[in-house]
mmCIF file of C-alpha atoms in Angstrom:
data_model
loop_
_atom_site.group_PDB
_atom_site.id
_atom_site.type_symbol
_atom_site.label_atom_id
_atom_site.label_comp_id
_atom_site.label_asym_id
_atom_site.label_seq_id
_atom_site.Cartn_x
_atom_site.Cartn_y
_atom_site.Cartn_z
ATOM 1 C CA MET Q 22 15.446 30.147 -14.906
ATOM 2 C CA GLY Q 23 16.440 28.250 -11.786
ATOM 3 C CA THR Q 24 16.507 24.497 -11.674
ATOM 4 C CA THR Q 25 13.636 22.544 -10.192
ATOM 5 C CA ALA Q 26 14.325 21.417 -6.642
ATOM 6 C CA SER Q 27 14.516 17.669 -6.128
ATOM 7 C CA ALA Q 28 13.460 15.242 -3.436
ATOM 8 C CA TYR Q 29 15.158 11.946 -2.628
ATOM 9 C CA LEU Q 30 14.216 8.792 -0.766
ATOM 10 C CA THR Q 31 17.150 8.145 1.552
ATOM 11 C CA GLY Q 32 15.852 5.765 4.222
ATOM 12 C CA PHE Q 33 13.641 2.695 4.050
ATOM 13 C CA GLY Q 34 11.901 0.673 6.746
ATOM 14 C CA ARG Q 35 9.140 -1.828 7.275
ATOM 15 C CA TYR Q 36 7.504 -3.754 10.090
ATOM 16 C CA LEU Q 37 5.544 -6.991 9.777
ATOM 17 C CA PRO Q 38 4.022 -8.121 13.088
ATOM 18 C CA GLY Q 39 4.463 -11.616 14.445
ATOM 19 C CA GLU Q 40 5.738 -14.680 12.680
ATOM 20 C CA PRO Q 41 4.684 -15.465 9.093
ATOM 21 C CA VAL Q 42 1.322 -17.245 8.989
ATOM 22 C CA ASP Q 43 0.916 -19.838 6.241
ATOM 23 C CA ASN Q 44 -2.401 -20.784 4.664
ATOM 24 C CA ALA Q 45 -2.938 -23.614 7.127
ATOM 25 C CA GLY Q 46 -2.569 -21.246 10.081
ATOM 26 C CA ILE Q 47 -5.123 -18.633 9.074
ATOM 27 C CA VAL Q 48 -8.115 -20.260 10.773
ATOM 28 C CA ALA Q 49 -6.376 -20.225 14.156
ATOM 29 C CA ARG Q 50 -6.001 -16.435 13.862
ATOM 30 C CA LEU Q 51 -9.228 -15.424 12.145
ATOM 31 C CA GLY Q 52 -11.635 -18.309 12.797
ATOM 32 C CA GLY Q 53 -14.178 -19.540 10.266
ATOM 33 C CA ASP Q 54 -13.861 -23.317 10.151
ATOM 34 C CA ASP Q 55 -17.334 -24.189 8.860
ATOM 35 C CA ALA Q 56 -17.644 -26.016 5.541
ATOM 36 C CA VAL Q 57 -18.951 -23.066 3.499
ATOM 37 C CA THR Q 58 -16.276 -20.689 4.749
ATOM 38 C CA GLU Q 59 -13.601 -23.333 4.197
ATOM 39 C CA ARG Q 60 -14.665 -23.771 0.581
ATOM 40 C CA ILE Q 61 -14.577 -20.020 -0.096
ATOM 41 C CA ARG Q 62 -11.247 -19.644 1.683
ATOM 42 C CA ARG Q 63 -9.597 -22.346 -0.431
ATOM 43 C CA ARG Q 64 -10.942 -20.766 -3.600
ATOM 44 C CA VAL Q 65 -9.645 -17.311 -2.704
ATOM 45 C CA LEU Q 66 -6.224 -18.550 -1.553
ATOM 46 C CA GLU Q 67 -5.724 -20.595 -4.706
ATOM 47 C CA ALA Q 68 -6.411 -17.504 -6.812
ATOM 48 C CA ASN Q 69 -4.384 -14.917 -4.912
ATOM 49 C CA GLY Q 70 -1.145 -16.899 -4.652
ATOM 50 C CA ILE Q 71 -0.337 -15.632 -1.138
ATOM 51 C CA ARG Q 72 1.662 -18.243 0.789
ATOM 52 C CA THR Q 73 2.418 -16.331 4.012
ATOM 53 C CA ARG Q 74 1.273 -13.114 5.643
ATOM 54 C CA HIS Q 75 1.463 -11.382 9.035
ATOM 55 C CA TYR Q 76 -1.219 -10.534 11.576
ATOM 56 C CA ALA Q 77 -1.037 -8.392 14.708
ATOM 57 C CA LEU Q 78 -2.962 -11.189 16.427
ATOM 58 C CA ASP Q 79 -1.798 -13.882 18.797
ATOM 59 C CA GLY Q 80 -2.421 -17.600 18.312
ATOM 60 C CA ASP Q 81 -5.949 -17.232 19.676
ATOM 61 C CA GLY Q 82 -6.801 -14.314 17.397
ATOM 62 C CA GLU Q 83 -6.477 -11.590 20.034
ATOM 63 C CA PRO Q 84 -4.918 -8.237 18.990
ATOM 64 C CA THR Q 85 -1.297 -7.707 20.015
ATOM 65 C CA GLU Q 86 -0.572 -4.209 18.681
ATOM 66 C CA LEU Q 87 -2.208 -1.006 17.503
ATOM 67 C CA ASN Q 88 -2.027 0.270 13.957
ATOM 68 C CA GLU Q 89 -0.137 3.322 15.206
ATOM 69 C CA GLU Q 90 2.439 0.987 16.773
ATOM 70 C CA LEU Q 91 3.000 -0.754 13.434
ATOM 71 C CA ALA Q 92 3.501 2.638 11.805
ATOM 72 C CA VAL Q 93 5.976 3.836 14.420
ATOM 73 C CA LYS Q 94 8.056 0.656 14.189
ATOM 74 C CA ALA Q 95 8.322 1.040 10.412
ATOM 75 C CA LEU Q 96 9.197 4.727 10.810
ATOM 76 C CA ARG Q 97 11.918 3.973 13.335
ATOM 77 C CA ALA Q 98 13.339 1.340 10.996
ATOM 78 C CA ALA Q 99 13.464 3.911 8.170
ATOM 79 C CA LEU Q 100 15.022 6.536 10.437
ATOM 80 C CA ASP Q 101 17.604 4.037 11.690
ATOM 81 C CA ASP Q 102 18.343 3.066 8.102
ATOM 82 C CA ARG Q 103 19.048 6.726 7.346
ATOM 83 C CA GLY Q 104 20.878 7.364 10.615
ATOM 84 C CA MET Q 105 18.385 9.930 11.870
ATOM 85 C CA ASP Q 106 16.137 10.543 14.846
ATOM 86 C CA ALA Q 107 12.513 11.632 14.889
ATOM 87 C CA ALA Q 108 13.735 15.046 16.070
ATOM 88 C CA ASP Q 109 15.311 15.544 12.630
ATOM 89 C CA LEU Q 110 11.910 15.467 10.908
ATOM 90 C CA ARG Q 111 9.834 18.524 10.097
ATOM 91 C CA MET Q 112 6.853 16.703 8.616
ATOM 92 C CA LEU Q 113 5.121 13.354 8.958
ATOM 93 C CA ALA Q 114 2.682 12.071 6.322
ATOM 94 C CA THR Q 115 0.694 8.930 7.110
ATOM 95 C CA ALA Q 116 -1.622 6.691 5.093
ATOM 96 C CA THR Q 117 -4.030 4.032 6.301
ATOM 97 C CA THR Q 118 -7.458 2.667 5.474
ATOM 98 C CA MET Q 119 -8.654 2.646 9.079
ATOM 99 C CA GLY Q 120 -6.862 4.025 12.114
ATOM 100 C CA ASP Q 121 -7.285 2.743 15.644
ATOM 101 C CA VAL Q 122 -9.659 5.532 16.714
ATOM 102 C CA LEU Q 123 -12.173 7.807 15.029
ATOM 103 C CA VAL Q 124 -10.556 10.980 16.386
ATOM 104 C CA PRO Q 125 -7.779 12.273 16.501
ATOM 105 C CA GLY Q 126 -6.344 11.719 13.027
ATOM 106 C CA PHE Q 127 -3.920 8.878 12.398
ATOM 107 C CA ALA Q 128 -0.915 11.159 11.875
ATOM 108 C CA SER Q 129 -1.497 12.808 15.257
ATOM 109 C CA MET Q 130 -1.582 9.461 17.009
ATOM 110 C CA VAL Q 131 1.541 8.245 15.213
ATOM 111 C CA HIS Q 132 3.399 11.483 15.989
ATOM 112 C CA GLY Q 133 2.428 11.238 19.637
ATOM 113 C CA ARG Q 134 3.878 7.743 19.868
ATOM 114 C CA LEU Q 135 6.915 8.455 17.671
ATOM 115 C CA GLY Q 136 7.979 11.616 19.452
ATOM 116 C CA GLY Q 137 10.414 14.116 17.979
ATOM 117 C CA GLY Q 138 9.802 17.836 17.804
ATOM 118 C CA PRO Q 139 7.119 20.077 16.338
ATOM 119 C CA MET Q 140 6.237 19.049 12.807
ATOM 120 C CA GLN Q 141 3.615 19.365 10.104
ATOM 121 C CA LEU Q 142 1.216 16.428 9.889
ATOM 122 C CA LEU Q 143 -0.851 14.911 7.121
ATOM 123 C CA SER Q 144 -3.288 12.003 7.458
ATOM 124 C CA ALA Q 145 -4.023 10.657 3.975
ATOM 125 C CA SER Q 146 -7.164 8.534 3.999
ATOM 126 C CA GLY Q 147 -8.534 6.221 1.364
ATOM 127 C CA VAL Q 148 -7.340 2.722 0.613
ATOM 128 C CA CYS Q 149 -4.218 1.413 -1.132
ATOM 129 C CA ALA Q 150 -3.280 4.522 -3.134
ATOM 130 C CA SER Q 151 -3.301 6.767 -0.059
ATOM 131 C CA SER Q 152 0.362 5.857 0.515
ATOM 132 C CA LEU Q 153 1.472 7.525 -2.710
ATOM 133 C CA ALA Q 154 -0.857 10.452 -2.008
ATOM 134 C CA ALA Q 155 1.037 10.916 1.266
ATOM 135 C CA LEU Q 156 4.347 10.605 -0.590
ATOM 136 C CA ASP Q 157 3.209 13.190 -3.139
ATOM 137 C CA ALA Q 158 2.482 15.701 -0.379
ATOM 138 C CA ALA Q 159 5.803 15.046 1.342
ATOM 139 C CA VAL Q 160 7.798 15.362 -1.881
ATOM 140 C CA SER Q 161 5.995 18.606 -2.748
ATOM 141 C CA LYS Q 162 6.868 20.206 0.590
ATOM 142 C CA VAL Q 163 10.522 19.188 0.241
ATOM 143 C CA ARG Q 164 10.675 20.572 -3.289
ATOM 144 C CA LEU Q 165 9.114 23.842 -2.139
ATOM 145 C CA GLY Q 166 11.859 24.167 0.427
ATOM 146 C CA ASP Q 167 9.400 24.146 3.320
ATOM 147 C CA HIS Q 168 10.956 21.094 4.969
ATOM 148 C CA PRO Q 169 14.386 19.504 4.512
ATOM 149 C CA ARG Q 170 13.436 16.082 5.893
ATOM 150 C CA VAL Q 171 10.062 14.343 5.918
ATOM 151 C CA ALA Q 172 8.928 10.817 6.780
ATOM 152 C CA VAL Q 173 6.095 8.961 5.064
ATOM 153 C CA VAL Q 174 4.454 5.786 6.349
ATOM 154 C CA GLY Q 175 1.707 3.498 5.093
ATOM 155 C CA SER Q 176 0.267 1.217 7.746
ATOM 156 C CA GLU Q 177 -2.613 -1.245 7.942
ATOM 157 C CA LEU Q 178 -4.110 -3.412 10.664
ATOM 158 C CA ALA Q 179 -6.963 -5.071 8.812
ATOM 159 C CA SER Q 180 -7.040 -8.291 10.833
ATOM 160 C CA ARG Q 181 -9.284 -6.858 13.555
ATOM 161 C CA SER Q 182 -12.038 -6.591 10.944
ATOM 162 C CA LEU Q 183 -11.431 -10.058 9.529
ATOM 163 C CA ARG Q 184 -12.046 -12.191 12.623
ATOM 164 C CA GLN Q 185 -15.046 -14.524 12.856
ATOM 165 C CA THR Q 186 -16.765 -12.338 15.464
ATOM 166 C CA ARG Q 187 -17.384 -9.784 12.696
ATOM 167 C CA PHE Q 188 -19.177 -12.403 10.606
ATOM 168 C CA ASP Q 189 -21.295 -14.198 13.213
ATOM 169 C CA GLY Q 190 -24.979 -13.802 12.481
ATOM 170 C CA ILE Q 191 -24.624 -11.982 9.158
ATOM 171 C CA ARG Q 192 -24.910 -13.152 5.571
ATOM 172 C CA ALA Q 193 -21.403 -13.070 4.132
ATOM 173 C CA GLY Q 194 -20.780 -13.881 0.499
ATOM 174 C CA MET Q 195 -17.779 -13.581 -1.792
ATOM 175 C CA ASP Q 196 -17.887 -9.774 -1.573
ATOM 176 C CA SER Q 197 -16.729 -9.979 2.058
ATOM 177 C CA HIS Q 198 -14.788 -13.262 2.089
ATOM 178 C CA PHE Q 199 -12.594 -12.129 -0.800
ATOM 179 C CA LEU Q 200 -10.986 -9.471 1.394
ATOM 180 C CA ARG Q 201 -11.119 -11.588 4.533
ATOM 181 C CA TRP Q 202 -8.641 -14.094 3.103
ATOM 182 C CA MET Q 203 -6.719 -11.451 1.185
ATOM 183 C CA LEU Q 204 -5.766 -8.691 3.629
ATOM 184 C CA SER Q 205 -3.137 -8.737 6.365
ATOM 185 C CA ASP Q 206 -1.140 -6.364 8.580
ATOM 186 C CA GLY Q 207 2.071 -4.404 8.197
ATOM 187 C CA ALA Q 208 3.695 -1.004 7.727
ATOM 188 C CA GLY Q 209 6.298 0.501 5.402
ATOM 189 C CA ALA Q 210 8.055 3.860 5.587
ATOM 190 C CA VAL Q 211 10.480 6.094 3.714
ATOM 191 C CA VAL Q 212 12.523 9.184 4.560
ATOM 192 C CA VAL Q 213 12.382 12.039 2.022
ATOM 193 C CA GLU Q 214 15.162 14.632 1.861
ATOM 194 C CA PHE Q 215 16.200 17.620 -0.240
ATOM 195 C CA GLN Q 216 19.523 16.019 -1.187
ATOM 196 C CA PRO Q 217 20.809 12.467 -1.775
ATOM 197 C CA HIS Q 218 22.334 10.292 0.919
ATOM 198 C CA PRO Q 219 25.993 11.274 1.394
ATOM 199 C CA SER Q 220 27.521 7.801 1.231
ATOM 200 C CA ARG Q 221 25.155 5.426 -0.614
ATOM 201 C CA PRO Q 222 22.679 5.607 -3.507
ATOM 202 C CA SER Q 223 19.287 7.276 -3.109
ATOM 203 C CA LEU Q 224 16.065 7.280 -5.122
ATOM 204 C CA ARG Q 225 15.224 10.626 -6.724
ATOM 205 C CA VAL Q 226 11.480 11.193 -7.014
ATOM 206 C CA ASP Q 227 10.925 12.360 -10.585
ATOM 207 C CA TRP Q 228 7.156 12.657 -10.329
ATOM 208 C CA VAL Q 229 4.061 11.314 -8.569
ATOM 209 C CA ARG Q 230 0.689 11.060 -10.292
ATOM 210 C CA HIS Q 231 -2.595 10.284 -8.538
ATOM 211 C CA VAL Q 232 -5.928 10.149 -10.340
ATOM 212 C CA SER Q 233 -9.444 9.199 -9.266
ATOM 213 C CA LEU Q 234 -12.032 7.776 -11.646
ATOM 214 C CA ALA Q 235 -14.814 7.875 -9.074
ATOM 215 C CA HIS Q 236 -16.892 10.023 -11.433
ATOM 216 C CA GLU Q 237 -17.121 7.013 -13.751
ATOM 217 C CA HIS Q 238 -17.413 4.107 -11.298
ATOM 218 C CA ASP Q 239 -19.609 2.980 -8.439
ATOM 219 C CA VAL Q 240 -18.213 2.059 -5.039
ATOM 220 C CA CYS Q 241 -16.244 -1.203 -5.146
ATOM 221 C CA MET Q 242 -14.538 -1.627 -1.744
ATOM 222 C CA ARG Q 243 -16.563 -0.369 1.176
ATOM 223 C CA ALA Q 244 -17.517 -0.488 4.844
ATOM 224 C CA GLY Q 245 -19.916 1.537 6.964
ATOM 225 C CA MET Q 246 -23.046 1.249 4.832
ATOM 226 C CA ALA Q 247 -25.589 -1.441 4.086
ATOM 227 C CA GLY Q 248 -25.581 -1.314 0.278
ATOM 228 C CA ILE Q 249 -23.150 -0.151 -2.384
ATOM 229 C CA ASP Q 250 -24.098 3.518 -1.955
ATOM 230 C CA PRO Q 251 -24.559 5.562 1.216
ATOM 231 C CA VAL Q 252 -28.131 6.603 1.995
ATOM 232 C CA VAL Q 253 -29.111 9.431 4.311
ATOM 233 C CA GLY Q 254 -29.901 8.007 7.726
ATOM 234 C CA GLN Q 255 -28.592 4.533 6.866
ATOM 235 C CA THR Q 256 -24.860 4.638 7.505
ATOM 236 C CA TRP Q 257 -22.991 3.275 10.522
ATOM 237 C CA GLN Q 258 -23.195 6.709 12.171
ATOM 238 C CA ASP Q 259 -26.966 6.934 11.829
ATOM 239 C CA VAL Q 260 -28.163 3.694 13.405
ATOM 240 C CA PRO Q 261 -27.435 2.034 16.767
ATOM 241 C CA VAL Q 262 -24.148 0.166 16.826
ATOM 242 C CA ASP Q 263 -25.817 -3.221 17.349
ATOM 243 C CA GLU Q 264 -28.068 -2.628 14.326
ATOM 244 C CA ALA Q 265 -25.114 -1.533 12.206
ATOM 245 C CA GLU Q 266 -23.207 -4.652 13.225
ATOM 246 C CA ALA Q 267 -26.186 -6.923 12.542
ATOM 247 C CA ALA Q 268 -26.492 -5.374 9.086
ATOM 248 C CA GLY Q 269 -22.844 -6.168 8.404
ATOM 249 C CA MET Q 270 -21.819 -2.519 8.087
ATOM 250 C CA PHE Q 271 -18.507 -3.152 9.849
ATOM 251 C CA VAL Q 272 -17.460 -5.869 7.403
ATOM 252 C CA LEU Q 273 -15.068 -4.881 4.617
ATOM 253 C CA ARG Q 274 -16.659 -5.750 1.292
ATOM 254 C CA GLN Q 275 -15.540 -5.653 -2.317
ATOM 255 C CA ASP Q 276 -17.573 -6.032 -5.493
ATOM 256 C CA VAL Q 277 -15.420 -8.705 -7.118
ATOM 257 C CA SER Q 278 -17.452 -8.578 -10.339
ATOM 258 C CA VAL Q 279 -15.829 -5.267 -11.354
ATOM 259 C CA LEU Q 280 -12.208 -6.110 -10.569
ATOM 260 C CA ASP Q 281 -11.459 -6.916 -14.201
ATOM 261 C CA ASP Q 282 -12.614 -3.377 -14.983
ATOM 262 C CA LEU Q 283 -10.144 -2.098 -12.380
ATOM 263 C CA ALA Q 284 -7.285 -3.916 -14.103
ATOM 264 C CA GLY Q 285 -8.322 -2.552 -17.474
ATOM 265 C CA ALA Q 286 -8.616 1.001 -16.182
ATOM 266 C CA GLY Q 287 -5.183 0.713 -14.573
ATOM 267 C CA LEU Q 288 -3.599 -0.382 -17.831
ATOM 268 C CA ALA Q 289 -5.268 2.551 -19.589
ATOM 269 C CA GLN Q 290 -3.773 4.940 -17.031
ATOM 270 C CA PHE Q 291 -0.331 3.410 -17.572
ATOM 271 C CA GLU Q 292 -0.668 3.765 -21.330
ATOM 272 C CA GLU Q 293 -1.570 7.424 -20.860
ATOM 273 C CA LEU Q 294 1.665 7.943 -18.918
ATOM 274 C CA VAL Q 295 3.537 6.404 -21.844
ATOM 275 C CA ASP Q 296 1.657 8.477 -24.417
ATOM 276 C CA ILE Q 297 2.389 11.796 -22.690
ATOM 277 C CA GLY Q 298 6.048 10.899 -22.226
ATOM 278 C CA LEU Q 299 6.214 10.461 -18.452
ATOM 279 C CA VAL Q 300 7.233 6.804 -18.827
ATOM 280 C CA ASP Q 301 9.803 5.626 -21.366
ATOM 281 C CA VAL Q 302 9.124 1.907 -21.685
ATOM 282 C CA HIS Q 303 12.500 1.372 -23.371
ATOM 283 C CA HIS Q 304 14.373 2.808 -20.387
ATOM 284 C CA LEU Q 305 12.294 1.458 -17.515
ATOM 285 C CA ASP Q 306 14.446 -0.834 -15.420
ATOM 286 C CA HIS Q 307 12.116 -1.876 -12.584
ATOM 287 C CA VAL Q 308 8.382 -2.008 -11.918
ATOM 288 C CA LEU Q 309 6.929 -2.411 -8.422
ATOM 289 C CA CYS Q 310 3.184 -2.874 -8.627
ATOM 290 C CA HIS Q 311 0.776 -3.407 -5.763
ATOM 291 C CA TYR Q 312 -2.004 -5.855 -6.567
ATOM 292 C CA SER Q 313 -4.230 -8.091 -4.478
ATOM 293 C CA THR Q 314 -3.878 -11.333 -6.398
ATOM 294 C CA ASN Q 315 -1.550 -12.956 -8.895
ATOM 295 C CA MET Q 316 -4.485 -13.074 -11.278
ATOM 296 C CA PHE Q 317 -4.207 -9.308 -11.698
ATOM 297 C CA ARG Q 318 -0.470 -9.599 -12.237
ATOM 298 C CA ASP Q 319 -1.143 -11.958 -15.122
ATOM 299 C CA LEU Q 320 -3.752 -9.588 -16.575
ATOM 300 C CA ALA Q 321 -1.235 -6.754 -16.302
ATOM 301 C CA PHE Q 322 1.454 -8.792 -18.038
ATOM 302 C CA ASP Q 323 -0.900 -9.616 -20.897
ATOM 303 C CA GLY Q 324 -1.892 -5.987 -21.306
ATOM 304 C CA LEU Q 325 1.670 -4.695 -21.108
ATOM 305 C CA ARG Q 326 2.894 -7.215 -23.663
ATOM 306 C CA ARG Q 327 0.418 -5.800 -26.155
ATOM 307 C CA ARG Q 328 2.152 -2.456 -25.702
ATOM 308 C CA ILE Q 329 5.659 -3.780 -25.048
ATOM 309 C CA PRO Q 330 6.134 -7.096 -26.926
ATOM 310 C CA THR Q 331 9.663 -7.433 -25.524
ATOM 311 C CA LEU Q 332 8.561 -6.964 -21.903
ATOM 312 C CA ASP Q 333 11.063 -8.524 -19.496
ATOM 313 C CA THR Q 334 8.964 -9.665 -16.545
ATOM 314 C CA SER Q 335 12.105 -10.155 -14.446
ATOM 315 C CA ARG Q 336 12.033 -6.354 -14.008
ATOM 316 C CA TRP Q 337 8.716 -6.734 -12.167
ATOM 317 C CA PHE Q 338 9.034 -7.038 -8.374
ATOM 318 C CA SER Q 339 6.358 -8.025 -5.875
ATOM 319 C CA ASN Q 340 6.414 -9.674 -2.471
ATOM 320 C CA LEU Q 341 2.668 -10.366 -2.370
ATOM 321 C CA GLU Q 342 3.262 -14.106 -1.992
ATOM 322 C CA THR Q 343 5.380 -13.751 1.157
ATOM 323 C CA CYS Q 344 4.104 -10.526 2.766
ATOM 324 C CA GLY Q 345 0.459 -10.572 1.714
ATOM 325 C CA ASN Q 346 -1.777 -7.674 0.733
ATOM 326 C CA THR Q 347 -1.190 -4.902 3.256
ATOM 327 C CA GLY Q 348 -3.176 -2.190 1.479
ATOM 328 C CA ALA Q 349 -1.646 1.270 1.837
ATOM 329 C CA ALA Q 350 1.518 -0.255 3.304
ATOM 330 C CA SER Q 351 2.139 -2.677 0.429
ATOM 331 C CA ILE Q 352 4.065 -0.439 -1.969
ATOM 332 C CA PHE Q 353 6.491 0.761 0.719
ATOM 333 C CA ILE Q 354 6.962 -2.767 2.091
ATOM 334 C CA ALA Q 355 7.812 -3.950 -1.425
ATOM 335 C CA LEU Q 356 10.116 -0.981 -2.055
ATOM 336 C CA GLU Q 357 12.020 -1.612 1.178
ATOM 337 C CA GLU Q 358 12.605 -5.265 0.296
ATOM 338 C CA ALA Q 359 13.622 -4.492 -3.286
ATOM 339 C CA TRP Q 360 16.010 -1.815 -2.020
ATOM 340 C CA ARG Q 361 17.495 -4.090 0.623
ATOM 341 C CA SER Q 362 17.980 -6.905 -1.895
ATOM 342 C CA GLY Q 363 20.357 -4.781 -3.975
ATOM 343 C CA ARG Q 364 18.244 -4.808 -7.139
ATOM 344 C CA PHE Q 365 18.817 -1.122 -7.903
ATOM 345 C CA SER Q 366 21.932 0.503 -9.402
ATOM 346 C CA PRO Q 367 22.692 4.202 -10.071
ATOM 347 C CA GLY Q 368 21.140 5.409 -13.296
ATOM 348 C CA GLU Q 369 18.274 2.900 -13.265
ATOM 349 C CA THR Q 370 14.628 3.916 -13.205
ATOM 350 C CA ILE Q 371 11.765 2.522 -11.123
ATOM 351 C CA LEU Q 372 8.008 2.798 -11.584
ATOM 352 C CA LEU Q 373 5.724 2.371 -8.570
ATOM 353 C CA ALA Q 374 2.116 1.522 -9.464
ATOM 354 C CA VAL Q 375 -0.822 1.274 -7.059
ATOM 355 C CA PRO Q 376 -4.432 0.613 -8.131
ATOM 356 C CA GLU Q 377 -7.154 1.276 -5.559
ATOM 357 C CA SER Q 378 -10.501 -0.452 -5.778
ATOM 358 C CA GLY Q 379 -12.370 1.785 -3.299
ATOM 359 C CA ARG Q 380 -14.003 3.764 -6.077
ATOM 360 C CA PHE Q 381 -11.289 3.308 -8.704
ATOM 361 C CA ALA Q 382 -8.157 5.392 -8.192
ATOM 362 C CA PHE Q 383 -4.616 4.906 -9.447
ATOM 363 C CA ALA Q 384 -1.290 6.233 -8.235
ATOM 364 C CA PHE Q 385 2.119 6.075 -9.894
ATOM 365 C CA ALA Q 386 5.568 7.345 -8.950
ATOM 366 C CA HIS Q 387 8.717 7.430 -11.085
ATOM 367 C CA LEU Q 388 12.082 7.148 -9.340
ATOM 368 C CA THR Q 389 15.679 7.302 -10.532
ATOM 369 C CA VAL Q 390 18.571 5.738 -8.635
ATOM 370 C CA VAL Q 391 21.284 8.348 -8.043
ATOM 371 C CA ALA Q 392 24.817 8.030 -6.706
ATOM 372 C CA PRO Q 393 25.678 9.346 -3.226
ATOM 373 C CA THR Q 394 26.654 12.998 -2.891
ATOM 374 C CA GLU Q 395 30.239 12.004 -2.054
ATOM 375 C CA GLN Q 396 30.632 10.317 -5.449
ATOM 376 C CA GLN Q 397 28.817 13.158 -7.214
ATOM 377 C CA GLY Q 398 31.234 15.633 -5.694
ATOM 378 C CA ALA Q 399 34.242 13.535 -6.673
ATOM 379 C CA SER Q 400 33.088 13.296 -10.289
ATOM 380 C CA THR Q 401 32.740 17.055 -10.818
#
C-alpha cells in the first residue's frame, strides 16, 4: 500500500485593524454610555478578561475597512511569510460569520481583491468553527493531490453590528450585550502545502475533526430572527427592513444560560478524541483553544485536570486578553502568534480546539512540528 499523502502549514499571517482599544476606549468606538449599558458592560468585561481588542472603526465609530480587506491583508501576510504570491495558489478557502455583502460569496470577494490566477474557492459559513472547516477542506484537497498550495483565512468584522445605532429603540438584555462587549475584528491565515517548508520547520496536519451537535441543542448564537427559532414568514428576509430592525433581528444574540452546557459538551468531545486514540494526552505539547471568556478557560482546566491530573497549563496558549474574541479568525490569529513567538520545536504536537455556540459545534485539529526538508534530506 502507498503512504498517505500529507499536508503542511508553511506560512502564517494575521491582520488586526487599527490600534489596540482598551476597556476604557470601547464606548468611543461602539457607543452605549447610559447607566444600564455601562453596568452590563463592566460585568461582561470583568468576566471575559479581555484587556485590549481591535476594531475596524475610527475614533468616532465609523467603519474604516471591509471584512474582505481584513482577510486579504492576513492572506498577504501569510504569503509573504512563506515567500509566495497569490499566483502560486490553486485554492482559497475562507471562513467568516458575516461577509460584507449577501451575494457573491465571501471567497469570491476575497479572491477578487487578492488577485492571483484561476483557483478553486470555498466559502465556509457558520461561526467560530468555520475556520477549521475551511482548513479541513483545504487539507483534503492537498492530500488528494488536487492542489499543491492552498490558502485558508478566517476573518471577522463584527464591530459594525455592535454599534449603538443597532440598539437604539430595541430591548437589549444580556443575550445581546454579552456579544457586544465580547466580539472584535481581525483576520488570520495559513498557507497549506504538499511538502514542508524547505528551510524552516512546518506544521504537519495529522487530522481535522468537525462535529455538530445541533440535533441535540437549540439555537444559542443567532441573528436574523425574532425568537430562538426561525418561523416561516418571520425572518429578516420576510418582513420590511425597518420592521426587522425594530424587532432587533440584526442584533447578534447569545443564550448565555446554556454556555456552561457548551463547555461541558466540548470537554466530552475532547475526551472522545482521547478514548479513540486520536489524542495522546501524555505526548501533547501544546494546546491552542479558542474561547470567548476566561471563565470557560477555567472550566476547561477543571475538566481536563479530572482526566489529566498532571496537566501543565503552561502548554495552553491563548491571546484572548490582548487580541479579543475574533470568532472564526481567532484560532489562526492565536496560531500565528504562537508560531512567531518560537514556542514550537520539531517533534512537538499541537492541538487546536474551537467550540462554536451557534447551535453547538466543535472542531479540533492535531498538528506535528516537522523539520525543514533541507534537514530531512541531510539526515537520510
